[in-house]
Coordinates of C-alpha atoms in Angstrom, one line a residue:
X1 CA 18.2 -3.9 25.3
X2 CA 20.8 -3.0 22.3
X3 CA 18.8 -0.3 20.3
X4 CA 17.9 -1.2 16.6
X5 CA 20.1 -0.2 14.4
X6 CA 17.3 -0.2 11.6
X7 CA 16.6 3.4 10.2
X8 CA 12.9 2.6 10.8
X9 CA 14.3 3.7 14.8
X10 CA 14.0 7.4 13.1
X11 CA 10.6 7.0 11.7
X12 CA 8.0 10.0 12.4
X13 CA 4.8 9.1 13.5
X14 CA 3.2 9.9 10.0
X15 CA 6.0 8.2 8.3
X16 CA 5.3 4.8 10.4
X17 CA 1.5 5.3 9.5
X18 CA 2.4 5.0 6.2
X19 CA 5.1 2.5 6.4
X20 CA 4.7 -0.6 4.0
X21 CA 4.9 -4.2 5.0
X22 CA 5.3 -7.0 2.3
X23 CA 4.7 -10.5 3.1
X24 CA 7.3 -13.3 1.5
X25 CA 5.6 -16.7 1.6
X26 CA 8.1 -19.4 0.4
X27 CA 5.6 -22.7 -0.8
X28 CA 6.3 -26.3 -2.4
X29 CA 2.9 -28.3 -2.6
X30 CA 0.9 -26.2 -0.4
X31 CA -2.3 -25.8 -2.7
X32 CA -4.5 -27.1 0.0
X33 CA -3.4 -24.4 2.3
X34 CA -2.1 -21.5 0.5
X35 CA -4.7 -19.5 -0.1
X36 CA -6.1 -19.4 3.2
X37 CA -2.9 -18.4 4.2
X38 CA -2.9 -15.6 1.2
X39 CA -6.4 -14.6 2.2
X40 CA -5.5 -14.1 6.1
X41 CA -2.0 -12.4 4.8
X42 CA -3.6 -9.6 3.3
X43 CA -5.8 -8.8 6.2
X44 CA -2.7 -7.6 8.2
X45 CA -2.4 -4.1 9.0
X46 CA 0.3 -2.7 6.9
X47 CA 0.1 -4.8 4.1
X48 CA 0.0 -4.0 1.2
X49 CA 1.8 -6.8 -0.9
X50 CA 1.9 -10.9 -0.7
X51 CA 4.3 -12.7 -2.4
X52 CA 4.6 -16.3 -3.0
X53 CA 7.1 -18.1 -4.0
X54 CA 6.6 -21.4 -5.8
X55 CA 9.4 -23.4 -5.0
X56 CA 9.2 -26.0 -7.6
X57 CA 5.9 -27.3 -6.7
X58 CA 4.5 -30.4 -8.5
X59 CA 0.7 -29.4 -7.6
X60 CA -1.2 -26.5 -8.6
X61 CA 0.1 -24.4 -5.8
X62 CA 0.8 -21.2 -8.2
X63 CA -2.4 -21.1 -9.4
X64 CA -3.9 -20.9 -6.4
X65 CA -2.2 -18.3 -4.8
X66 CA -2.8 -16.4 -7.8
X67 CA -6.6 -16.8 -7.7
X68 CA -6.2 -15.5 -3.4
X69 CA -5.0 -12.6 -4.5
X70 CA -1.0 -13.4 -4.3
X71 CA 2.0 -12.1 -6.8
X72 CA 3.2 -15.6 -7.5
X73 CA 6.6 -15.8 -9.0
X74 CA 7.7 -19.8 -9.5
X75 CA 11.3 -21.6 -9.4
X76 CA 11.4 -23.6 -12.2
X77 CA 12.9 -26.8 -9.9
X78 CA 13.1 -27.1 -6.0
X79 CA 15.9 -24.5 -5.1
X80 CA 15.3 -24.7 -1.1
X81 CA 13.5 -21.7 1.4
X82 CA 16.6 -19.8 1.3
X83 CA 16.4 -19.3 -2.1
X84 CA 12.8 -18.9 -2.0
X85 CA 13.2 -16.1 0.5
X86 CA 16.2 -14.2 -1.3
X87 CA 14.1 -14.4 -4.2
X88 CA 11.0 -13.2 -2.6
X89 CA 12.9 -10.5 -1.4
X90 CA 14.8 -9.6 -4.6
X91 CA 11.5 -9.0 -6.3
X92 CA 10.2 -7.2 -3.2
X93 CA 12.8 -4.5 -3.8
X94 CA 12.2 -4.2 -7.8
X95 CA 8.5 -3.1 -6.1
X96 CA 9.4 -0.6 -3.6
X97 CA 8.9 2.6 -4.8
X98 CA 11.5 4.7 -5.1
X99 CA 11.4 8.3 -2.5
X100 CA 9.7 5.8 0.4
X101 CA 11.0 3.7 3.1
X102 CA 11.7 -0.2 1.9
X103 CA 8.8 -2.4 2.9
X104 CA 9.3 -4.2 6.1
X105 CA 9.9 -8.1 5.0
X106 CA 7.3 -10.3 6.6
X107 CA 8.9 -14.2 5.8
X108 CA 5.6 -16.7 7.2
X109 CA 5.2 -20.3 6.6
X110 CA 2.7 -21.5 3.7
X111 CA 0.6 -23.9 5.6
X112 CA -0.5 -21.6 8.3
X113 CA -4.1 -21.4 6.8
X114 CA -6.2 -18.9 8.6
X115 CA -4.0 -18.1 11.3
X116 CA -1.4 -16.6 9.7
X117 CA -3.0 -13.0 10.4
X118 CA -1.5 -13.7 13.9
X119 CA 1.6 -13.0 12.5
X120 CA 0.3 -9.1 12.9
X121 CA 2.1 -8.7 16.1
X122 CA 5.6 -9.3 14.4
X123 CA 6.0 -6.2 12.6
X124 CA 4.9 -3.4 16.0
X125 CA 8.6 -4.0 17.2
X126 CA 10.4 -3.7 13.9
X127 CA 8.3 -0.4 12.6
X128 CA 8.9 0.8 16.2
X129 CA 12.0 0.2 15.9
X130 CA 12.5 -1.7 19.3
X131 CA 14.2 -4.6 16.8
X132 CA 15.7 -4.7 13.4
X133 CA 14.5 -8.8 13.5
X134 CA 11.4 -10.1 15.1
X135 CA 10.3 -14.2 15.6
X136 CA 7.2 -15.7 16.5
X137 CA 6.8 -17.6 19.2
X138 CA 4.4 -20.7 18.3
X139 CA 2.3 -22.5 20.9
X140 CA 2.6 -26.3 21.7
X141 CA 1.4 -28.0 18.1
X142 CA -0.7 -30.8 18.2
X143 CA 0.7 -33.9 16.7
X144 CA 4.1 -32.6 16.9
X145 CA 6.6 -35.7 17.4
X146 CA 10.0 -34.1 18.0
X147 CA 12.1 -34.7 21.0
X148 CA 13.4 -31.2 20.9
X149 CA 17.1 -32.2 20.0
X150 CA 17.4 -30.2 17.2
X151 CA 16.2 -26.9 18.7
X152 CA 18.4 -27.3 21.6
X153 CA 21.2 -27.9 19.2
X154 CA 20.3 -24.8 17.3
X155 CA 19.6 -22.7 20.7
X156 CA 22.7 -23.7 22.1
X157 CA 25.0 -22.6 19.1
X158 CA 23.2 -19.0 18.7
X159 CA 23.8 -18.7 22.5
X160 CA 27.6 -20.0 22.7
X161 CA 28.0 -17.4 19.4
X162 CA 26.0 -14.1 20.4
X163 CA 25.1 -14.4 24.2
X164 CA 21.2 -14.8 23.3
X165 CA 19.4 -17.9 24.1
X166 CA 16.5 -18.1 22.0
X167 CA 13.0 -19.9 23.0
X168 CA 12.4 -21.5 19.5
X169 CA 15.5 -21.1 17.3
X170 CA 13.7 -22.4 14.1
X171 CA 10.8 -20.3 13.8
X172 CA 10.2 -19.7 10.2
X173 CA 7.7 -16.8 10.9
X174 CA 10.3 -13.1 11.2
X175 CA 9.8 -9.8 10.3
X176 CA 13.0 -8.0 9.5
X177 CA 13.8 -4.9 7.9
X178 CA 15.3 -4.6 4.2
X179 CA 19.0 -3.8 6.2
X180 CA 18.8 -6.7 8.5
X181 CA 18.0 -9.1 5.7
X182 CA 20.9 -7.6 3.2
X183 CA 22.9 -7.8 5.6
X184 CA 22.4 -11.8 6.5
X185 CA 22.7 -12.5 2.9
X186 CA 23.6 -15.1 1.2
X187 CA 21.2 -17.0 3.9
X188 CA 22.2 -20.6 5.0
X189 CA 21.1 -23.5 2.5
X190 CA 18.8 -25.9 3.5
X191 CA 17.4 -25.9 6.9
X192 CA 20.1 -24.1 9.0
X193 CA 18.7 -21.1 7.5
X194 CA 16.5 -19.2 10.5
X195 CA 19.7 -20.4 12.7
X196 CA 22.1 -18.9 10.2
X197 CA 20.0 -15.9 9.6
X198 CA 20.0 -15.1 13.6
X199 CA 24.3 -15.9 14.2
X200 CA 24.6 -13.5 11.8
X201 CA 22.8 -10.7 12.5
X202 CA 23.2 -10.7 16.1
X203 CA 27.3 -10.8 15.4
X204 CA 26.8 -7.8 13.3
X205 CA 25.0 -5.8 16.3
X206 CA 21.3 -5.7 15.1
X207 CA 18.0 -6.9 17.2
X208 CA 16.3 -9.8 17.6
X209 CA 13.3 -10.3 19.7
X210 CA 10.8 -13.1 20.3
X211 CA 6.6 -12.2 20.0
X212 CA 4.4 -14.9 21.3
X213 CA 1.9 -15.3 17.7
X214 CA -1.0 -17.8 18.1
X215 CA 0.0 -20.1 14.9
X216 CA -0.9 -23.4 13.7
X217 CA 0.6 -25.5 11.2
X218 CA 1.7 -28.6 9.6
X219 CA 4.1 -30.1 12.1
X220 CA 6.4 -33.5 11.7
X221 CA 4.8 -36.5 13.2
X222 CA 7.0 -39.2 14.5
X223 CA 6.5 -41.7 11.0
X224 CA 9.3 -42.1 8.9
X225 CA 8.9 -39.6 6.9
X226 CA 8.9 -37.1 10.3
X227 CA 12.2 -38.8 11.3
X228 CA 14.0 -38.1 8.2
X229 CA 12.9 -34.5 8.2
X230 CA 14.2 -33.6 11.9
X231 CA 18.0 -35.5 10.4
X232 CA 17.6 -32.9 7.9
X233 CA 17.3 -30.5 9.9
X234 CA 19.9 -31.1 12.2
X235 CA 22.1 -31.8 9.7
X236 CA 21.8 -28.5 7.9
X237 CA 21.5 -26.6 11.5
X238 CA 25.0 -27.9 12.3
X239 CA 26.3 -27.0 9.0
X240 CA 25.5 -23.8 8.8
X241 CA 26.4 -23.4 12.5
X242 CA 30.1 -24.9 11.3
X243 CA 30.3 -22.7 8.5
X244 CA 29.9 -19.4 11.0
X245 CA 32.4 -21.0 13.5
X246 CA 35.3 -21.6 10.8
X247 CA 34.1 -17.6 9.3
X248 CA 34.3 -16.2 13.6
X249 CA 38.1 -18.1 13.8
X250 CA 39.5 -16.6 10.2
X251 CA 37.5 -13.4 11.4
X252 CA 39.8 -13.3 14.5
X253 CA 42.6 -14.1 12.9
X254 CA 42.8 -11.7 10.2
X255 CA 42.2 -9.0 13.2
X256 CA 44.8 -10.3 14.8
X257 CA 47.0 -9.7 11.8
X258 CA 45.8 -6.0 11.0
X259 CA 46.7 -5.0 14.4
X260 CA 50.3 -6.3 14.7
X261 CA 50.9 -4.7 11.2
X262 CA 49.6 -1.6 12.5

């Protein structure tokens, strides 16, 4: 394995002890879930700040991530996850104090309830430096009514464009360190962004690894409404996928033009 390139890699012992972990929960209309998932949050070692971000919600959502405990900032109007997670981020950094290592950025799902403490095995690798990027690894979900067409889609691009083959391409739930996550920015709109997020951090040499997490969420059924999620998705995979492809080829190019000036 490539090591991280994270500074976290040169951590003491003590300074890992202390090390800081904030966790970014991007939310639209979660009120029924969020603040068990704000509640089990703030039980994981390491934690010491949850952020959500209300992403335009028309419920109550805010308010009750507020009353769990939860720094709420709010979108005025649906601006899409990657917004919500730069945002998260953004404000992240205004907190980090200054003379101590940036918090590790913990990015989970806002319907994870009471199981999103299982996200605690995400951060070992990046505080041990073993990854500068970490993704869970969800069991089968019941009532899940995907075929599986846009993973594959999404696990074959990231393969074709960095050599990894990831087992779930589209898990939401990553711990990455303040560099990896500058680095990746501006994210991918829309759905592409966890396969955006990976193309382009594995093309810029850092980490990724997968950690099995026991999780359980909201999944798309196979109604209507499920369908027209997954064309979403795929659509949004394949063009941020396109938008890395077209960026690889004028990449190339441009080397190809320093080096016969030179």
């Amino acid at each position: 394995m490539r090591r991280a390139k994270s500074a976290t890699a040169q951590l003491s012992e003590r300074d890992r002890a202390r090390q800081r972990v904030a966790v970014i929960i991007p939310a639209k209309d979660e009120a029924r879930r969020i603040a068990a998932t704000v509640r089990a949050a703030k039980a994981i070692p390491h934690v010491d700040l949850v952020l959500v971000v209300d992403d335009g919600s028309e419920d109550n959502t805010q308010d009750v991530a507020r009353d769990a405990g939860a720094v709420v900032v709010r979108h005025s109007h649906n601006r899409g996850k990657a917004a919500a997670m730069e945002t998260g981020a953004a404000v992240v950094a205004m907190r980090d104090a200054a003379g101590r290592a940036p918090r590790l950025l913990l990015f989970i799902d806002g319907d994870l309830a009471e199981t999103a403490v299982n996200t605690a095995p995400l951060v070992g690798p990046v505080l041990d430096g073993q990854a500068d990027m970490s993704i869970a690894l969800l069991p089968p979900q019941p009532g899940a009514g995907g075929r599986g067409i846009v993973v594959g889609a999404a696990r074959r691009a990231i393969a074709s464009m960095t050599g990894w083959t990831p087992t779930q391409p589209l898990s939401g739930m990553r711990c990455l360190t303040r560099e990896a996550f500058e680095a990746a920015t501006p994210l991918a709109r829309g759905w592409g962004v966890e396969t955006g997020l990976t193309i382009d951090l594995l093309r810029l040499g850092y980490v990724a690894v997968e950690v099995p997490c026991d999780l359980r969420h909201r999944p798309s059924g196979t109604d209507l409404r499920g369908q027209m999620h997954r064309a979403a998705q795929y659509r949004d995979v394949q063009l941020a996928v396109s938008a890395r492809r077209v960026r690889a080829v004028g990449g190339a190019v441009r080397g190809v033009g320093t080096k016969k000036k030179a």
